[in-house]
mmCIF file of C-alpha atoms in Angstrom:
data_model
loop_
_atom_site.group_PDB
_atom_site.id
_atom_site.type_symbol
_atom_site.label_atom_id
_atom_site.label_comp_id
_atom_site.label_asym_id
_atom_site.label_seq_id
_atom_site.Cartn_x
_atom_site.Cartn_y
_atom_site.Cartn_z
ATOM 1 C CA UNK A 1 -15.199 52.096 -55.158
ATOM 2 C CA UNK A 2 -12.387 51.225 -52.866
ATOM 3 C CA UNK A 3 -14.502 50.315 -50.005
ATOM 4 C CA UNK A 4 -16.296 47.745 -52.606
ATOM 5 C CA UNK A 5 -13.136 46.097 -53.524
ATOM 6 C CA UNK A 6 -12.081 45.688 -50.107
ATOM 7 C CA UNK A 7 -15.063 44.043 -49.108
ATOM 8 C CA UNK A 8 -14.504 41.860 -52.542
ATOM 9 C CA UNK A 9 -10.755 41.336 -51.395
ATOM 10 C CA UNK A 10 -12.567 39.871 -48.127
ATOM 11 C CA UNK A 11 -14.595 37.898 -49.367
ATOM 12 C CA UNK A 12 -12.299 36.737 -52.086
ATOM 13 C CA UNK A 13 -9.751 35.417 -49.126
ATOM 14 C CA UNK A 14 -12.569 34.130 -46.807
ATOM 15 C CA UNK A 15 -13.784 31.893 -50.042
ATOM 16 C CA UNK A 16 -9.722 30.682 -50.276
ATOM 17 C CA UNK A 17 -9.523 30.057 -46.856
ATOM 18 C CA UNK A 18 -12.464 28.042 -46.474
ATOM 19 C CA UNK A 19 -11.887 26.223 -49.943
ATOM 20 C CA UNK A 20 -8.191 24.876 -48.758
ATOM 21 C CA UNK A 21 -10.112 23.566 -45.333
ATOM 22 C CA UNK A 22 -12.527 22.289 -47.252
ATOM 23 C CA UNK A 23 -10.088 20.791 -49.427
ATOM 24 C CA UNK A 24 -7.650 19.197 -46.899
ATOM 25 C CA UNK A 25 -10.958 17.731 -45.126
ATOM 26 C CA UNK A 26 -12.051 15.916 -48.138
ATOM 27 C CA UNK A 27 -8.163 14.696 -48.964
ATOM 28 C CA UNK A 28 -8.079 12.392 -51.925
ATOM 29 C CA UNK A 29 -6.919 8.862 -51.106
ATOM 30 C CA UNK A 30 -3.022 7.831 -52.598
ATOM 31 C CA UNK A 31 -0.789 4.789 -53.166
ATOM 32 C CA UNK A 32 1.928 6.246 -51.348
ATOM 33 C CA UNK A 33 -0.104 7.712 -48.102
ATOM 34 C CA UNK A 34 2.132 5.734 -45.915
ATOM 35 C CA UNK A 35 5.598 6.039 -47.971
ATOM 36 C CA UNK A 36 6.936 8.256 -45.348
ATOM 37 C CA UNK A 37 4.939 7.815 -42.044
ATOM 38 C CA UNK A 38 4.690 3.845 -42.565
ATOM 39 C CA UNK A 39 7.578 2.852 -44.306
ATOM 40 C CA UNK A 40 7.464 -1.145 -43.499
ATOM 41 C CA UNK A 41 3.702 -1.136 -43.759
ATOM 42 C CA UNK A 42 2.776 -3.408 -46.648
ATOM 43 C CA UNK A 43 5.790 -6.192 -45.805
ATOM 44 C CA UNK A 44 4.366 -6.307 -42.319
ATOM 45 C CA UNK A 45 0.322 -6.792 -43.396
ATOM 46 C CA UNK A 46 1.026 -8.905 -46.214
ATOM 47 C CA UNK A 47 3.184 -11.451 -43.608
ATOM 48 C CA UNK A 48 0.749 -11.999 -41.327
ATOM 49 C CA UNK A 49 -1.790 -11.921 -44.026
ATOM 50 C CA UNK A 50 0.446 -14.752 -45.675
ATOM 51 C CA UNK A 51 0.778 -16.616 -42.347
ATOM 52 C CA UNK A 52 -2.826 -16.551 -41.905
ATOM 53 C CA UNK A 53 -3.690 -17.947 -45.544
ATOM 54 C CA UNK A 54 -0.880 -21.022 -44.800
ATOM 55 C CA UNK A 55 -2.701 -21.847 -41.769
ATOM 56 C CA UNK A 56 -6.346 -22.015 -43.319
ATOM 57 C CA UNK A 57 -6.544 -21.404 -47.302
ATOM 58 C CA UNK A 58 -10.411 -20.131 -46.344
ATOM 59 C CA UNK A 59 -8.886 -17.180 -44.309
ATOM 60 C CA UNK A 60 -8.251 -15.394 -47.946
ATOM 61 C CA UNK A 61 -11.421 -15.372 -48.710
ATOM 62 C CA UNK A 62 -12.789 -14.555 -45.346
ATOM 63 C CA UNK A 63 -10.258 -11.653 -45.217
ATOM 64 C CA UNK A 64 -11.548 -10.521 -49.417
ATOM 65 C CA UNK A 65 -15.100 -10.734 -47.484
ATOM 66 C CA UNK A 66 -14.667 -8.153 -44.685
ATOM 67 C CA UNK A 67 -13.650 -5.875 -47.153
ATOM 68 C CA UNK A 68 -16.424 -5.874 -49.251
ATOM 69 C CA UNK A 69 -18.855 -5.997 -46.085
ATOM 70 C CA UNK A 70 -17.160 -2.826 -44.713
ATOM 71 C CA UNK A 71 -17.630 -0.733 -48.128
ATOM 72 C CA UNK A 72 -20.876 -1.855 -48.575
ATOM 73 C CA UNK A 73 -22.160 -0.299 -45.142
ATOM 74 C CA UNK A 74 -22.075 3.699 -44.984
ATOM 75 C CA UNK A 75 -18.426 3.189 -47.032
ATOM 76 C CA UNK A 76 -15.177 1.499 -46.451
ATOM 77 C CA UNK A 77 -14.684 3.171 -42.986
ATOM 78 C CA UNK A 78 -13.428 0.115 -40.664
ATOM 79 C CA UNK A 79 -16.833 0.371 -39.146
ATOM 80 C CA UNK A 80 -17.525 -3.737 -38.814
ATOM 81 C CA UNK A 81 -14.546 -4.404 -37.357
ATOM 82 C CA UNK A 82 -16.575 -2.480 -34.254
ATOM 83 C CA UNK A 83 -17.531 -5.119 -31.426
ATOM 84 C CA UNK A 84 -20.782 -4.658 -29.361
ATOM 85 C CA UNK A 85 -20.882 -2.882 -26.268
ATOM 86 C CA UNK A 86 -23.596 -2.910 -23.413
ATOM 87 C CA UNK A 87 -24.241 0.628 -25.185
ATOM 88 C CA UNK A 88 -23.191 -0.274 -28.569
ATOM 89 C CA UNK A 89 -24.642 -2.292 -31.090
ATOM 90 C CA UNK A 90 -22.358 -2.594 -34.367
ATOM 91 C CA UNK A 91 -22.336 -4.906 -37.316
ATOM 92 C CA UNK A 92 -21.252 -7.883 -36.654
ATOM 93 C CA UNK A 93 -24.933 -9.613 -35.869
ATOM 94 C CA UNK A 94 -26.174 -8.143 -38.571
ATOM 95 C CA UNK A 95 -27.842 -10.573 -40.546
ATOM 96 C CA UNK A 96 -25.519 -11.184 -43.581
ATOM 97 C CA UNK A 97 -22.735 -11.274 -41.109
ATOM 98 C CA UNK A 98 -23.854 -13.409 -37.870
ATOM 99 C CA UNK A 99 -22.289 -16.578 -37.507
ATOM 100 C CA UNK A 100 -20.459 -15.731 -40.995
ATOM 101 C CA UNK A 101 -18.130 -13.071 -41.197
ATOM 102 C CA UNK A 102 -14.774 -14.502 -39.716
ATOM 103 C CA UNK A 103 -11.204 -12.998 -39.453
ATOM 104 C CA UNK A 104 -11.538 -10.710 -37.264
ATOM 105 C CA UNK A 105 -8.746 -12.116 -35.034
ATOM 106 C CA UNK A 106 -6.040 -11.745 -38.070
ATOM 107 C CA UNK A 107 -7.287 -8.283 -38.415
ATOM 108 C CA UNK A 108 -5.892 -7.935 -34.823
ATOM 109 C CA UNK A 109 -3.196 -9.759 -35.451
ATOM 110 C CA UNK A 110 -2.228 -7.686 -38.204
ATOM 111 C CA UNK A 111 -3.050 -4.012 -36.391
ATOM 112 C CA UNK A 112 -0.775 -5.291 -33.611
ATOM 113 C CA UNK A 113 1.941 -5.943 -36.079
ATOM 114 C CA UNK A 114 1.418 -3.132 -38.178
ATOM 115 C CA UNK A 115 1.055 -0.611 -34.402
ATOM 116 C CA UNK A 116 4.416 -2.402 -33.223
ATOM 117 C CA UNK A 117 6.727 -0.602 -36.671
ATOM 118 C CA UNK A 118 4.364 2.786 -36.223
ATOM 119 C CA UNK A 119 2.063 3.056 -33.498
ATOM 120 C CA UNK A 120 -0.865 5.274 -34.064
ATOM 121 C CA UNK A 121 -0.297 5.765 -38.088
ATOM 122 C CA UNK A 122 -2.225 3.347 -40.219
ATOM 123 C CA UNK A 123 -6.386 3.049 -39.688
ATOM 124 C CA UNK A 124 -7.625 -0.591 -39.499
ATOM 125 C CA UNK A 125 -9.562 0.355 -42.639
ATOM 126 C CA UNK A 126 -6.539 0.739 -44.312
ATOM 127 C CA UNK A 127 -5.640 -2.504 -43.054
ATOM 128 C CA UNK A 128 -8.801 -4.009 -44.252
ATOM 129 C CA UNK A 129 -7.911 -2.767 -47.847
ATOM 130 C CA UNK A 130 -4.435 -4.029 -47.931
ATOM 131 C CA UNK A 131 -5.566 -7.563 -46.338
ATOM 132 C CA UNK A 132 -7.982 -8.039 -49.169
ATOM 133 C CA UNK A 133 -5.700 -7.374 -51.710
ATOM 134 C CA UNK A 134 -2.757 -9.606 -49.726
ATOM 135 C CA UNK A 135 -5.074 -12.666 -50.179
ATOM 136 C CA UNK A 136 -6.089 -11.981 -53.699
ATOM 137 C CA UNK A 137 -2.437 -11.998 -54.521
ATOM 138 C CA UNK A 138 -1.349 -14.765 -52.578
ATOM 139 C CA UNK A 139 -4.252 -17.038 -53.775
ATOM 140 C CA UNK A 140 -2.838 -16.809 -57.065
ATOM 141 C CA UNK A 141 -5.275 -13.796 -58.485
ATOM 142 C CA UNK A 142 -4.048 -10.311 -59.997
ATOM 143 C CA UNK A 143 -1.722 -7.446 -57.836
ATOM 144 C CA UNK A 144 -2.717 -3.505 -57.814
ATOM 145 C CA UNK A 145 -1.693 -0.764 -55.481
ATOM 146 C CA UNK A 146 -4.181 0.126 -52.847
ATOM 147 C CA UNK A 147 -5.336 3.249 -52.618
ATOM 148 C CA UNK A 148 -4.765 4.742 -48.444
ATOM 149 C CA UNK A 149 -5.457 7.573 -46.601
ATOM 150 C CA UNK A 150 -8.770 6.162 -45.197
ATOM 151 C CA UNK A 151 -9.449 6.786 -41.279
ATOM 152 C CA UNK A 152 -11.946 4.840 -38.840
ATOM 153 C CA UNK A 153 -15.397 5.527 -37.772
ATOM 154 C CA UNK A 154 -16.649 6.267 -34.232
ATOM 155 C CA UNK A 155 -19.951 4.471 -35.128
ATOM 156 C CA UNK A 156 -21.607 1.487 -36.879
ATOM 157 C CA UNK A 157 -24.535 0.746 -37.864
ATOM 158 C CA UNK A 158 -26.281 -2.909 -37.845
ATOM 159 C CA UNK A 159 -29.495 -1.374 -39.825
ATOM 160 C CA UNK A 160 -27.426 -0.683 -42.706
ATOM 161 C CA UNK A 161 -25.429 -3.732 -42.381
ATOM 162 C CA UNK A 162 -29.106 -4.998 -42.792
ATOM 163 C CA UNK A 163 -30.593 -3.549 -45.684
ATOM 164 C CA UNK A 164 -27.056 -2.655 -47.544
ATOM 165 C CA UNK A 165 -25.278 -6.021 -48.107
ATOM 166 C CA UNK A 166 -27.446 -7.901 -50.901
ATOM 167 C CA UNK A 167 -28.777 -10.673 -49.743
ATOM 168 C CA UNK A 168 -28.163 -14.437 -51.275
ATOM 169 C CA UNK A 169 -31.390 -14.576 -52.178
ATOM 170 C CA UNK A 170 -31.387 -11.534 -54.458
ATOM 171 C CA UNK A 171 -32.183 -11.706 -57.942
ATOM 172 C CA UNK A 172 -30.919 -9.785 -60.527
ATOM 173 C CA UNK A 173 -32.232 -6.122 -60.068
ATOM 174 C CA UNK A 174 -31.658 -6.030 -56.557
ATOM 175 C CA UNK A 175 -28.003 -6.538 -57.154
ATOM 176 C CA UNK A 176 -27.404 -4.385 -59.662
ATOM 177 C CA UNK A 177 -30.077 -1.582 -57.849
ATOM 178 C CA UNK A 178 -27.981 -2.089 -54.569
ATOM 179 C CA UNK A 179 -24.455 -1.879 -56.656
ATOM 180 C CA UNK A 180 -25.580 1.031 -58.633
ATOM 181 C CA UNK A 181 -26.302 2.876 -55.549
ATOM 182 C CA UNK A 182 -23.249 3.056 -54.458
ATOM 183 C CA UNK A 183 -21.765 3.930 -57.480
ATOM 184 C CA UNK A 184 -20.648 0.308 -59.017
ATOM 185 C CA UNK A 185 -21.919 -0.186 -62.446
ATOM 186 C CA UNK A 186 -23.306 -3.974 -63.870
ATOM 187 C CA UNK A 187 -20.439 -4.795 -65.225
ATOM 188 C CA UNK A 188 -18.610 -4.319 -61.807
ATOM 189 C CA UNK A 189 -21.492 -6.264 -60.357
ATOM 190 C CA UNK A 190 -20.301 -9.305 -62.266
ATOM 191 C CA UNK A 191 -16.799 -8.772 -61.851
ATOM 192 C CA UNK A 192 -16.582 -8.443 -58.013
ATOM 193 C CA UNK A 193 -19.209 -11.386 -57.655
ATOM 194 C CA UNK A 194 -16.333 -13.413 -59.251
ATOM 195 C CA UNK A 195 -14.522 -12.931 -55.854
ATOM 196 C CA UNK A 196 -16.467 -16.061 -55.299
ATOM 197 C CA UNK A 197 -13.910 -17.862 -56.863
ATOM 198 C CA UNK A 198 -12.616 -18.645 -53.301
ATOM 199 C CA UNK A 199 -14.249 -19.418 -50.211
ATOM 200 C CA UNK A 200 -16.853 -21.534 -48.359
ATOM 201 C CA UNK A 201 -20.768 -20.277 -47.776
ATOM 202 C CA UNK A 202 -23.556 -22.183 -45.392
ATOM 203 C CA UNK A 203 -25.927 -24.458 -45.847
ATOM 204 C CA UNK A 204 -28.353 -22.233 -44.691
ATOM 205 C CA UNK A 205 -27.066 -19.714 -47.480
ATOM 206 C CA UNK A 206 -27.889 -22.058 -50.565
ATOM 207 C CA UNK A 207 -30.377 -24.760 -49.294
ATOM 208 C CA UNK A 208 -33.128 -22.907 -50.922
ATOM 209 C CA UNK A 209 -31.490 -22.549 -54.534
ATOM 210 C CA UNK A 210 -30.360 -26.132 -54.619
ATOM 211 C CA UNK A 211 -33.891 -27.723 -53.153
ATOM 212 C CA UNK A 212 -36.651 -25.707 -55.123
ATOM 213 C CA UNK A 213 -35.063 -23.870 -57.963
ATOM 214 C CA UNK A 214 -34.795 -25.369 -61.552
ATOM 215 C CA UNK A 215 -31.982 -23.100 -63.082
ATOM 216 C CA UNK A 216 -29.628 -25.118 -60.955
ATOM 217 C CA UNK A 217 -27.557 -28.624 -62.554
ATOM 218 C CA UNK A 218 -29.319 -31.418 -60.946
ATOM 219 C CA UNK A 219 -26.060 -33.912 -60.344
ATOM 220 C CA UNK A 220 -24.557 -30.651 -58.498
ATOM 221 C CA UNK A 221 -27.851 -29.854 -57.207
ATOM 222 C CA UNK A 222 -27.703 -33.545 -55.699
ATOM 223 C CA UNK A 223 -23.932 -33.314 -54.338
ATOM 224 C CA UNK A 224 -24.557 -30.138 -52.499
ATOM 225 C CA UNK A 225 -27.767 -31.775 -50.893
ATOM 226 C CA UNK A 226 -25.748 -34.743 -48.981
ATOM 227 C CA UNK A 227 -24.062 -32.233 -46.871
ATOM 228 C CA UNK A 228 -27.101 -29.876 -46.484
ATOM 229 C CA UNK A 229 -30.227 -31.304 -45.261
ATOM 230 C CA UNK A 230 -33.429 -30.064 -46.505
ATOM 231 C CA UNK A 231 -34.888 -28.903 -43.375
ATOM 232 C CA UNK A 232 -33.837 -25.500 -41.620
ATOM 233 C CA UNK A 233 -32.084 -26.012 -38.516
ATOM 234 C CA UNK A 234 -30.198 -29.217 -39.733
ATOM 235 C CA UNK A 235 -27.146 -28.924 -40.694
ATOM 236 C CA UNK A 236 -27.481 -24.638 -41.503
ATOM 237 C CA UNK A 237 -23.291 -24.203 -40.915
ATOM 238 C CA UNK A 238 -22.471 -27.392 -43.145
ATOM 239 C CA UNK A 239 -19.896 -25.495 -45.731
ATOM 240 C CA UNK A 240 -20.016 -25.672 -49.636
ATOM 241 C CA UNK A 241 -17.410 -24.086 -51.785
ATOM 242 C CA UNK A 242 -18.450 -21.679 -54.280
ATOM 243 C CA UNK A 243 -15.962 -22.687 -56.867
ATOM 244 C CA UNK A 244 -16.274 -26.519 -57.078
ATOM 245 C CA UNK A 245 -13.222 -26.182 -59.502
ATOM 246 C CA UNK A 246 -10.340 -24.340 -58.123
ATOM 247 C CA UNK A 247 -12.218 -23.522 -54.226
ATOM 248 C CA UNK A 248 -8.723 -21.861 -53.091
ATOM 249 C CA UNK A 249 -7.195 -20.441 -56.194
ATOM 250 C CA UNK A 250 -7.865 -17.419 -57.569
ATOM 251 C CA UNK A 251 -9.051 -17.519 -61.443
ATOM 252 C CA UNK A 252 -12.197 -17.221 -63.421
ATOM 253 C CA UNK A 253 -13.539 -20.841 -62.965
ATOM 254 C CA UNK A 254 -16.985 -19.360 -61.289
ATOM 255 C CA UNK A 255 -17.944 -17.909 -64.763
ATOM 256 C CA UNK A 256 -17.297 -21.564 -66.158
ATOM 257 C CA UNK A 257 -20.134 -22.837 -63.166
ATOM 258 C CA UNK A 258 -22.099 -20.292 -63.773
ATOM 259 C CA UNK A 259 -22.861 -21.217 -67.325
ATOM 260 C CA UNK A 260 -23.032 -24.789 -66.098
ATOM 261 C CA UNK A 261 -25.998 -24.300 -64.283
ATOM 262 C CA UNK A 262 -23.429 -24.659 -61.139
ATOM 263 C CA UNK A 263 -23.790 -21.413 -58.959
ATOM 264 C CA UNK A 264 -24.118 -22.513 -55.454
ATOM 265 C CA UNK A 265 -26.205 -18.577 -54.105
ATOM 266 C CA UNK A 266 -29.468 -17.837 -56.214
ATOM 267 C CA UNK A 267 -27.798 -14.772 -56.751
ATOM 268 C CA UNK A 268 -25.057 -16.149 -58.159
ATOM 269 C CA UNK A 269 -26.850 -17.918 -60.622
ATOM 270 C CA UNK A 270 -28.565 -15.105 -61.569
ATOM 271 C CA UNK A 271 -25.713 -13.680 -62.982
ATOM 272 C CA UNK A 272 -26.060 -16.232 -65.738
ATOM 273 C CA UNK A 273 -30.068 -16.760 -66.140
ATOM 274 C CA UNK A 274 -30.791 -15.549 -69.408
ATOM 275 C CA UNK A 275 -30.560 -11.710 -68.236
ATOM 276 C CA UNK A 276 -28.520 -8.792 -69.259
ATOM 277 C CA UNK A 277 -25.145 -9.879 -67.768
ATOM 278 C CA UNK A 278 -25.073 -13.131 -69.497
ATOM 279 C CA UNK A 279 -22.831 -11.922 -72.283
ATOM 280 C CA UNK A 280 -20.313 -10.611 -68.982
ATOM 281 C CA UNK A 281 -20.279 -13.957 -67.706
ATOM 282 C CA UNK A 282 -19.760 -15.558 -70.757
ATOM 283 C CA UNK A 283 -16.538 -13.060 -71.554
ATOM 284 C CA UNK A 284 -14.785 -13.779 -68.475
ATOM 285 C CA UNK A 285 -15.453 -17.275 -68.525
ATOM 286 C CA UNK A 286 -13.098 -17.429 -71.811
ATOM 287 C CA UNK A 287 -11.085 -14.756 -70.839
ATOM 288 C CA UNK A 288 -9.039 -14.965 -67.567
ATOM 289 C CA UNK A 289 -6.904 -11.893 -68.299
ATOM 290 C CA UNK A 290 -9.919 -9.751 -68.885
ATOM 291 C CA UNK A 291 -11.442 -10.890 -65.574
ATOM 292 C CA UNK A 292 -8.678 -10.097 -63.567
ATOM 293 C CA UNK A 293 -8.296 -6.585 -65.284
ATOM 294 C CA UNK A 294 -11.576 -5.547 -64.306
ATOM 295 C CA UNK A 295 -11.458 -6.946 -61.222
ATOM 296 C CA UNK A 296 -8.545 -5.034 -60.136
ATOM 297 C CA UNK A 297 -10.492 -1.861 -61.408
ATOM 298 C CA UNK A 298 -13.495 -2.936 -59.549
ATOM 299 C CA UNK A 299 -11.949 -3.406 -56.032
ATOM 300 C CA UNK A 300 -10.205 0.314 -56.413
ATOM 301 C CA UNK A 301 -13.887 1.621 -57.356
ATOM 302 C CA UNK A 302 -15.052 0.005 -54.368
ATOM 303 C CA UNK A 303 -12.143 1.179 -51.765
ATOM 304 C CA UNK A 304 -13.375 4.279 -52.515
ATOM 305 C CA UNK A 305 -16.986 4.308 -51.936
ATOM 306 C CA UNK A 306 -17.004 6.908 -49.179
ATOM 307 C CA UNK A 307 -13.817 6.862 -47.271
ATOM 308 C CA UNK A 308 -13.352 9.109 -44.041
ATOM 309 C CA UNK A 309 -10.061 10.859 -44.727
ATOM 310 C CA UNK A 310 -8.821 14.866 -43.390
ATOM 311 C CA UNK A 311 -10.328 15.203 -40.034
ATOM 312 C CA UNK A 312 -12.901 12.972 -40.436
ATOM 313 C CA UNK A 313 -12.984 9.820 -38.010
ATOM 314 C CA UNK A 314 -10.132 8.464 -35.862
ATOM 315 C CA UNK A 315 -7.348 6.472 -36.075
ATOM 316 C CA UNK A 316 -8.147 3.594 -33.575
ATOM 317 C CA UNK A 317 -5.416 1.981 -31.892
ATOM 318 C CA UNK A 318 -7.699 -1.150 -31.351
ATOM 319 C CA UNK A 319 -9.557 -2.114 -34.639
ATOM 320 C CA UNK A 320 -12.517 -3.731 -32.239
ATOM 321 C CA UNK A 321 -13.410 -0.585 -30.408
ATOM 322 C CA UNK A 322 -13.431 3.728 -30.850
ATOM 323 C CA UNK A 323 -10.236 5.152 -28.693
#
């Protein structure tokens, strides 16, 4: 009887063991990861962030973008900031980010600034987090505290940069299929979509929706033609706005285009196309509050879509390459 409740004893403190390494490995993300360790963090992302923005208004958005392209590619793990090496091939030509995704230099510029106050501390997907939120803030939309504690990945993938980040061409159950799998309901669909209150997208992104679809406003389909010629090739990096309201400010105004028939993507449109997030649209459309509510709820659910965090990953001390 003894003998058995050693062995039980054993077993009881090899379970413990093993459950606090398990535990630390899998370390939940905080607001205040860096309170201690990082001190001057946020004041030193948000003023190059801030710099940035002055420069270009666009660089907001760009910056917003990168963060949602990380997440949506094996989690928000720093992973496209990862340039191509002659045995490496990362992201960043993957298709929905070729010739697009842009920012990548303020990244730097910010992971220099940031390495400068506490070298070695803060992962650049951190930094991404932080950067999108900056932007949203300083283009006039809502404030939250960003959830840290994420570290870097060794690897990339340009596969699933491929098939993860929905395409503008997708209609309305491949957005919310591809959202759902990663554990973002509908509603958060519509909410994060609204990002696309700010920013610019190709010609070669829209020319298809505003030539041969009919769910499209024909005096806006007609504007967005004279700087986007019909034929591929021609003009393909001509830029649009996707807000034709409020382009650089941060409000609900894309909800308002929506149900005017004045989506520049297909897939925004589709949002608003006599489906089942209709009734979303129309909600945020006459309530900004609301809108920005969820949307701060949504970007948290996304930060943590499968962060690295414990032992997991690597802090890089260049966001562009593994250490």
């Amino acid at each position: 009887m003894a003998s058995s409740f050693s062995r039980f004893s054993q077993t009881l403190l090899l379970l413990v063991v093993f459950w606090g390494i398990t535990s630390s490995s899998n370390a939940q993300l905080s607001t205040d990861y860096y309170s201690k360790s990082c001190p001057n963090l946020f004041s030193t992302v948000k003023f190059t962030v801030h710099s940035a923005i002055m420069k270009e208004a666009r660089m907001g958005a760009s910056l917003l973008r990168l963060f949602f392209h990380d997440c949506f590619v094996n989690g928000c793990d720093g992973s496209l900031l990862l340039d191509d090496t002659s045995s490496f091939t990362g992201e960043k030509n993957a298709v929905p980010n070729r010739n697009s995704a842009r920012g990548f230099d303020v990244i730097d510029d910010i992971k220099s600034a940031v390495e400068n106050v506490c070298p070695g501390v803060v992962s650049c997907a951190d930094i991404l987090a932080i950067a999108a939120r900056d932007s949203v803030k300083i283009l006039g939309g809502p404030n939250w505290d960003v959830k840290l504690g994420r570290r870097d990945a060794r690897s990339a993938s340009q596969a699933a940069a491929n098939n993860g980040i929905p395409a503008p061409t997708s209609n309305l159950n491949r957005l919310i299929s591809r959202f759902n799998a990663l554990g973002l309901s509908t509603r958060d669909l519509v909410t994060l979509s609204g990002a696309h209150t700010i920013g610019q997208a190709r010609c070669t992104s829209f020319r298809a929706h505003i030539y041969n679809e009919s769910n499209i406003d024909l005096s806006f389909a007609k504007t967005k033609q004279s700087n986007c010629p019909r034929s591929s090739g021609s003009g393909d990096n001509n830029l649009s706005p996707l807000d034709i309201q409020t382009p650089t400010y941060f409000d609900n105004k894309y909800f308002n285009n929506l149900i005017g028939k004045r989506g520049l993507l297909h897939s925004d449109q589709e949002l608003f196309n006599g489906g089942s997030t209709d009734s979303i649209v129309r909600a945020y459309s006459k309530n900004p509050s609301s809108f920005s509510s969820d949307f701060v709820t949504a970007m948290i659910k996304m930060g943590d879509i499968s962060p690295l965090t414990g032992s997991k990953g690597e802090i890089r001390k260049n966001c562009r390459r593994v250490n």
